[in-house]
Short mmCIF file of C-alpha atoms in Angstrom, two decimals:
data_model
loop_
_atom_site.label_atom_id
_atom_site.label_comp_id
_atom_site.label_asym_id
_atom_site.label_seq_id
_atom_site.Cartn_x
_atom_site.Cartn_y
_atom_site.Cartn_z
CA UNK A 13 122.51 54.40 96.14
CA UNK A 14 119.46 52.37 97.15
CA UNK A 15 118.91 54.20 100.47
CA UNK A 16 118.64 57.78 99.36
CA UNK A 17 115.91 59.61 97.54
CA UNK A 18 116.60 62.10 94.78
CA UNK A 19 115.35 65.63 95.33
CA UNK A 20 112.50 65.07 92.88
CA UNK A 21 111.52 61.75 94.51
CA UNK A 22 111.44 63.34 97.96
CA UNK A 23 109.43 66.27 96.57
CA UNK A 24 106.92 63.98 94.86
CA UNK A 25 106.50 61.72 97.89
CA UNK A 26 106.05 64.70 100.21
CA UNK A 27 103.39 66.14 97.91
CA UNK A 28 101.57 62.81 97.48
CA UNK A 29 101.47 62.31 101.24
CA UNK A 30 100.48 65.94 101.80
CA UNK A 31 97.46 65.54 99.53
CA UNK A 32 96.55 62.15 101.04
CA UNK A 33 96.83 63.29 104.65
CA UNK A 34 94.97 66.53 103.89
CA UNK A 35 92.03 64.52 102.51
CA UNK A 36 92.12 62.35 105.62
CA UNK A 37 92.15 65.49 107.80
CA UNK A 38 88.96 66.70 106.11
CA UNK A 39 87.33 63.39 107.06
CA UNK A 40 88.65 63.61 110.62
CA UNK A 41 87.48 67.22 111.01
CA UNK A 42 83.95 66.15 110.03
CA UNK A 43 84.05 63.30 112.54
CA UNK A 44 85.21 65.46 115.45
CA UNK A 45 83.30 68.56 114.28
CA UNK A 46 86.34 70.80 114.65
CA UNK A 47 89.42 71.97 112.81
CA UNK A 48 92.46 69.75 112.27
CA UNK A 49 95.68 71.52 111.33
CA UNK A 50 98.63 69.72 109.74
CA UNK A 51 102.33 70.25 109.19
CA UNK A 52 104.06 69.64 105.88
CA UNK A 53 105.14 65.97 105.68
CA UNK A 54 108.75 65.03 106.33
CA UNK A 55 110.22 62.05 104.53
CA UNK A 56 113.26 60.22 105.91
CA UNK A 57 115.06 56.95 105.41
CA UNK A 58 116.61 55.92 108.71
CA UNK A 59 117.56 52.78 110.63
CA UNK A 60 114.61 51.42 112.57
CA UNK A 61 116.30 52.23 115.88
CA UNK A 62 116.57 55.92 114.97
CA UNK A 63 112.93 55.96 113.94
CA UNK A 64 111.93 54.35 117.23
CA UNK A 65 113.91 56.91 119.24
CA UNK A 66 112.08 59.76 117.50
CA UNK A 67 108.78 58.11 118.42
CA UNK A 68 109.55 57.99 122.12
CA UNK A 69 107.29 60.44 123.95
CA UNK A 70 109.01 63.48 125.41
CA UNK A 71 106.95 63.44 128.62
CA UNK A 72 105.93 60.46 130.75
CA UNK A 73 102.82 60.29 128.64
CA UNK A 74 102.27 56.96 126.92
CA UNK A 75 101.32 56.74 123.29
CA UNK A 76 98.46 54.99 121.65
CA UNK A 77 98.58 54.07 117.99
CA UNK A 78 95.82 52.99 115.64
CA UNK A 79 97.27 51.45 112.55
CA UNK A 80 96.73 49.37 109.51
CA UNK A 81 99.16 47.47 107.40
CA UNK A 82 98.96 47.81 103.66
CA UNK A 83 100.22 45.63 100.86
CA UNK A 84 100.42 45.73 97.12
CA UNK A 85 103.16 47.03 94.86
CA UNK A 86 104.44 48.73 97.99
CA UNK A 87 103.81 47.66 101.54
CA UNK A 88 104.12 49.02 105.02
CA UNK A 89 101.87 50.55 107.64
CA UNK A 90 100.05 53.76 108.30
CA UNK A 91 99.43 54.74 111.91
CA UNK A 92 97.73 57.52 113.79
CA UNK A 93 99.64 58.16 117.03
CA UNK A 94 98.64 60.35 119.97
CA UNK A 95 99.13 60.51 123.75
CA UNK A 96 97.00 58.08 125.76
CA UNK A 97 95.78 61.09 127.77
CA UNK A 98 94.05 62.40 124.60
CA UNK A 99 92.34 59.13 123.80
CA UNK A 100 89.10 59.58 125.75
CA UNK A 101 88.65 63.14 124.50
CA UNK A 102 89.05 61.94 120.92
CA UNK A 103 86.47 59.21 121.48
CA UNK A 104 84.12 61.71 123.14
CA UNK A 105 84.48 64.02 120.11
CA UNK A 106 83.29 61.43 117.63
CA UNK A 107 80.33 60.11 119.62
CA UNK A 108 77.07 61.51 118.28
CA UNK A 109 75.68 62.41 121.71
CA UNK A 110 76.84 63.55 125.14
CA UNK A 111 78.10 60.26 126.49
CA UNK A 112 79.04 59.69 130.13
CA UNK A 113 82.54 58.59 131.06
CA UNK A 114 81.56 54.96 131.54
CA UNK A 115 80.15 54.77 128.05
CA UNK A 116 83.19 56.51 126.57
CA UNK A 117 85.53 54.04 128.25
CA UNK A 118 83.41 51.15 127.05
CA UNK A 119 83.46 52.49 123.49
CA UNK A 120 87.15 53.44 123.47
CA UNK A 121 88.67 50.47 121.61
CA UNK A 122 85.94 50.24 119.04
CA UNK A 123 85.83 53.98 118.43
CA UNK A 124 89.62 54.28 118.06
CA UNK A 125 89.61 51.38 115.58
CA UNK A 126 86.89 53.05 113.56
CA UNK A 127 88.61 56.46 113.59
CA UNK A 128 91.86 54.83 112.47
CA UNK A 129 90.11 52.78 109.83
CA UNK A 130 88.32 55.74 108.23
CA UNK A 131 91.30 58.05 108.47
CA UNK A 132 93.91 55.63 107.19
CA UNK A 133 91.75 54.29 104.38
CA UNK A 134 91.01 57.84 103.28
CA UNK A 135 94.74 58.57 103.27
CA UNK A 136 95.87 55.35 101.56
CA UNK A 137 93.13 55.32 98.94
CA UNK A 138 94.07 58.84 97.83
CA UNK A 139 97.74 57.82 97.69
CA UNK A 140 96.96 54.66 95.70
CA UNK A 141 94.70 56.50 93.25
CA UNK A 142 97.27 59.19 92.56
CA UNK A 143 99.91 56.54 91.89
CA UNK A 144 97.43 54.46 89.87
CA UNK A 145 98.13 51.44 92.05
CA UNK A 146 95.99 49.17 94.17
CA UNK A 147 96.76 48.86 97.85
CA UNK A 148 95.08 46.35 100.16
CA UNK A 149 94.66 47.33 103.81
CA UNK A 150 94.41 45.08 106.87
CA UNK A 151 91.92 45.55 109.69
CA UNK A 152 92.88 48.28 112.15
CA UNK A 153 94.81 47.51 115.30
CA UNK A 154 95.03 49.60 118.46
CA UNK A 155 98.46 49.43 120.09
CA UNK A 156 99.39 50.95 123.45
CA UNK A 157 102.93 51.82 124.40
CA UNK A 158 106.05 50.76 122.63
CA UNK A 159 107.04 52.66 119.54
CA UNK A 160 109.09 49.74 118.28
CA UNK A 161 105.91 47.71 117.93
CA UNK A 162 104.55 50.34 115.58
CA UNK A 163 107.71 50.27 113.55
CA UNK A 164 107.84 46.49 113.38
CA UNK A 165 105.16 47.05 110.76
CA UNK A 166 107.75 48.51 108.41
CA UNK A 167 109.17 45.09 107.63
CA UNK A 168 112.59 45.83 109.12
CA UNK A 169 113.97 42.75 110.81
CA UNK A 170 116.50 44.40 113.07
CA UNK A 171 117.09 47.83 114.59
CA UNK A 172 119.82 48.49 112.05
CA UNK A 173 117.54 47.88 109.04
CA UNK A 174 116.49 51.08 107.31
CA UNK A 175 112.84 52.05 106.92
CA UNK A 176 111.26 54.94 105.10
CA UNK A 177 109.10 57.16 107.29
CA UNK A 178 106.71 59.92 106.32
CA UNK A 179 105.71 62.03 109.31
CA UNK A 180 102.93 64.63 109.66
CA UNK A 181 101.95 66.34 112.94
CA UNK A 182 98.32 67.19 113.54
CA UNK A 183 96.55 69.43 116.05
CA UNK A 184 92.88 69.72 116.94
CA UNK A 185 93.02 73.05 118.70
CA UNK A 186 89.45 73.21 120.04
CA UNK A 187 89.70 69.69 121.46
CA UNK A 188 93.25 69.98 122.83
CA UNK A 189 94.24 66.83 120.94
CA UNK A 190 97.57 66.50 119.15
CA UNK A 191 99.55 63.69 117.63
CA UNK A 192 101.00 62.55 114.38
CA UNK A 193 100.40 60.35 111.39
CA UNK A 194 103.20 58.05 110.31
CA UNK A 195 103.52 56.06 107.16
CA UNK A 196 106.27 53.47 107.45
CA UNK A 197 107.44 51.59 104.41
CA UNK A 198 109.89 48.80 103.95
CA UNK A 199 112.77 49.57 101.64
CA UNK A 200 111.77 46.64 99.48
CA UNK A 201 108.80 48.80 98.48
CA UNK A 202 110.99 51.66 97.49
CA UNK A 203 111.81 50.40 94.01
CA UNK A 204 108.13 49.94 93.14
CA UNK A 205 107.31 53.31 94.63
CA UNK A 206 110.14 54.92 92.70
CA UNK A 207 108.89 53.67 89.37
CA UNK A 208 105.32 54.85 90.13
CA UNK A 209 106.61 58.26 91.17
CA UNK A 210 108.88 58.45 88.11
CA UNK A 211 105.95 57.69 85.79
CA UNK A 212 103.88 60.33 87.49
CA UNK A 213 106.62 62.95 87.29
CA UNK A 214 107.29 62.07 83.63
CA UNK A 215 103.63 62.71 82.83
CA UNK A 216 104.09 66.31 83.94
CA UNK A 217 107.52 66.93 82.56
CA UNK A 218 107.29 68.39 79.11
CA UNK A 219 110.84 68.17 77.72
CA UNK A 220 110.32 71.21 75.47
CA UNK A 221 109.27 73.36 78.44
CA UNK A 222 111.97 72.46 80.96
CA UNK A 223 113.68 74.76 83.42
CA UNK A 224 116.53 75.29 81.00
CA UNK A 225 116.32 75.46 77.22
CA UNK A 226 117.06 72.11 75.64
CA UNK A 227 120.27 71.99 73.61
CA UNK A 228 119.75 72.99 70.01
CA UNK A 229 116.45 74.72 70.64
CA UNK A 230 118.02 78.08 71.28
CA UNK B 5 112.81 87.02 89.59
CA UNK B 6 111.31 83.70 88.65
CA UNK B 7 111.89 82.37 85.18
CA UNK B 8 109.32 82.90 82.50
CA UNK B 9 108.73 79.84 80.40
CA UNK B 10 108.14 80.47 76.72
CA UNK B 11 106.39 83.79 77.24
CA UNK B 12 105.23 86.00 74.43
CA UNK B 13 104.74 89.68 75.05
CA UNK B 14 100.98 89.82 74.69
CA UNK B 15 100.19 86.56 76.48
CA UNK B 16 98.69 85.98 79.84
CA UNK B 17 100.83 84.95 82.75
CA UNK B 18 99.87 82.87 85.78
CA UNK B 19 101.47 82.81 89.21
CA UNK B 20 101.80 79.33 90.75
CA UNK B 21 102.92 79.10 94.39
CA UNK B 22 103.58 75.67 95.91
CA UNK B 23 106.47 74.28 97.96
CA UNK B 24 106.30 71.11 95.86
CA UNK B 25 107.91 71.20 92.45
CA UNK B 26 105.67 68.31 91.36
CA UNK B 27 102.56 70.24 92.36
CA UNK B 28 103.79 73.28 90.38
CA UNK B 29 104.43 71.01 87.36
CA UNK B 30 100.86 69.69 87.54
CA UNK B 31 99.35 73.19 87.47
CA UNK B 32 101.81 74.40 84.84
CA UNK B 33 101.05 71.46 82.53
CA UNK B 34 97.28 71.84 82.95
CA UNK B 35 97.49 75.57 82.17
CA UNK B 36 99.72 74.91 79.15
CA UNK B 37 97.31 72.32 77.79
CA UNK B 38 94.52 74.84 78.00
CA UNK B 39 96.41 78.00 77.01
CA UNK B 40 99.51 76.88 75.08
CA UNK B 41 101.10 80.34 74.94
CA UNK B 42 100.61 81.37 78.54
CA UNK B 43 103.55 82.15 80.78
CA UNK B 44 103.82 80.42 84.15
CA UNK B 45 105.69 82.12 86.97
CA UNK B 46 106.58 79.79 89.81
CA UNK B 47 107.39 80.45 93.45
CA UNK B 48 107.97 77.98 96.29
CA UNK B 49 106.58 80.17 99.09
CA UNK B 50 105.24 83.57 100.07
CA UNK B 51 108.67 85.09 100.64
CA UNK B 52 109.62 84.28 97.03
CA UNK B 53 106.44 85.95 95.83
CA UNK B 54 107.26 89.07 97.87
CA UNK B 55 110.65 89.15 96.15
CA UNK B 56 109.14 89.04 92.66
CA UNK B 57 108.68 92.03 90.45
CA UNK B 58 105.07 91.29 89.68
CA UNK B 59 104.63 90.70 85.97
CA UNK B 60 101.81 93.02 84.83
CA UNK B 61 100.43 90.21 82.66
CA UNK B 62 99.63 88.06 85.71
CA UNK B 63 96.00 87.15 85.17
CA UNK B 64 95.44 84.76 88.08
CA UNK B 65 97.28 83.22 91.03
CA UNK B 66 97.21 79.57 92.15
CA UNK B 67 98.34 79.13 95.75
CA UNK B 68 98.90 75.93 97.75
CA UNK B 69 97.57 75.99 101.32
CA UNK B 70 99.95 73.78 103.34
CA UNK B 71 103.47 75.19 102.93
CA UNK B 72 106.35 75.47 105.41
CA UNK B 73 106.28 78.85 107.19
CA UNK B 74 103.22 80.90 106.41
CA UNK B 75 100.24 79.13 104.87
CA UNK B 76 98.80 79.93 101.47
CA UNK B 77 95.86 81.89 102.87
CA UNK B 78 98.19 84.35 104.61
CA UNK B 79 99.91 84.94 101.27
CA UNK B 80 96.53 85.15 99.50
CA UNK B 81 95.44 87.88 101.95
CA UNK B 82 98.58 89.88 101.19
CA UNK B 83 98.09 89.51 97.42
CA UNK B 84 94.42 90.40 97.76
CA UNK B 85 95.32 93.65 99.60
CA UNK B 86 97.71 94.59 96.79
CA UNK B 87 95.52 93.39 93.91
CA UNK B 88 91.83 93.63 94.82
CA UNK B 89 90.67 92.29 91.43
CA UNK B 90 93.17 89.46 90.89
CA UNK B 91 91.50 86.05 90.53
CA UNK B 92 93.06 83.82 93.21
CA UNK B 93 92.61 80.07 93.64
CA UNK B 94 93.69 78.17 96.73
CA UNK B 95 94.80 74.72 95.52
CA UNK B 96 94.70 72.10 98.28
CA UNK B 97 93.32 68.72 99.29
CA UNK B 98 92.48 70.22 102.67
CA UNK B 99 88.87 71.23 102.06
CA UNK B 100 88.01 71.75 105.73
CA UNK B 101 85.18 74.12 106.50
CA UNK B 102 87.31 76.81 108.13
CA UNK B 103 89.79 76.79 105.24
CA UNK B 104 86.97 77.07 102.68
CA UNK B 105 85.52 79.95 104.70
CA UNK B 106 88.85 81.77 104.92
CA UNK B 107 89.26 81.39 101.15
CA UNK B 108 85.74 82.68 100.54
CA UNK B 109 86.31 85.69 102.81
CA UNK B 110 89.30 86.61 100.61
CA UNK B 111 87.19 86.21 97.50
CA UNK B 112 89.43 83.32 96.47
CA UNK B 113 88.26 80.13 94.76
CA UNK B 114 89.13 76.70 96.16
CA UNK B 115 90.42 74.05 93.75
CA UNK B 116 90.81 70.60 95.20
CA UNK B 117 93.94 68.49 94.82
CA UNK B 118 94.49 66.26 92.95
CA UNK B 119 93.68 69.06 90.51
CA UNK B 120 91.13 68.13 87.86
CA UNK B 121 91.19 69.70 84.43
CA UNK B 122 87.48 70.46 84.65
CA UNK B 123 87.88 72.41 87.92
CA UNK B 124 90.72 74.39 86.38
CA UNK B 125 88.73 75.05 83.18
CA UNK B 126 85.75 76.28 85.23
CA UNK B 127 87.95 78.61 87.28
CA UNK B 128 89.65 80.05 84.18
CA UNK B 129 86.31 80.43 82.40
CA UNK B 130 84.83 82.34 85.35
CA UNK B 131 87.88 84.50 86.07
CA UNK B 132 88.17 87.94 84.49
CA UNK B 133 91.68 87.44 83.09
CA UNK B 134 92.73 91.03 82.74
CA UNK B 135 96.24 91.09 84.19
CA UNK B 136 97.20 93.25 87.13
CA UNK B 137 98.61 96.17 85.15
#
């Protein structure tokens, strides 16, 4: 069954992404000088169309995404997504001084790229290190609007093609900013990822200390 | 009641709470490498801990922060109220200031994920491993 994850694989991926995104959240909280709370990651393998539907904003609010593609033994994209209406407040939060609106608007693209770049590199470098793999990242891109554009990153050619998505919601309470971090991976990466995860799990699985006594050991 | 792995009567026991089985394996293996005869009691969340008959040999608790439902600090506060002297470590990659402060206010250590052996050794060395009995 190429399109399902075993319980242990899903557990390991969730934990790896949890650690990676938590590290990135520490970086983000320093940049915005405020707390960033996170949900536990959810991992799913779904057709691209289903993933796109879940990305469609619930209100009329448009989304903005800052993302980078990554390549290596596994490839895909990591994106930070939030409502366009939060964008200026996020930029204001990271500027070192009290900037006026004109300046914030002028800085918006560059600041969002830099936030995305720092955050996503923090996240992906932790993930790569834990899996003992090297991942190359592209330059950040800021995308307004369509969710399908974000998901085109995942390498799926058509809406029916499955992609693997890892989803974490974040909230900056003091700033009133919310959104989510998505890591989208092509299924062609899944085999490589599986073997890395399996090696990692094996390193911590002591056969003599398993959940059940091994046969013959009484 | 969670399973005890290879426990001997006089040995120390450690409580490891994390929703991830992999994360529990990492802590269990690191503890075993350091203290080969220790018992490791695992729970996936705070509710499971509440359902445990607390083993009197429990010498320290390792608690993940980001878990579904209540977070690890809420559980740590409850354990702290019941066991004022128990060494508690919050194990998380999320070393944000407010989380570090909440841990400190509960007199809990903070061990960063990915967990390093040296951080674990330092915590164990500094903890008065008496058991809760």
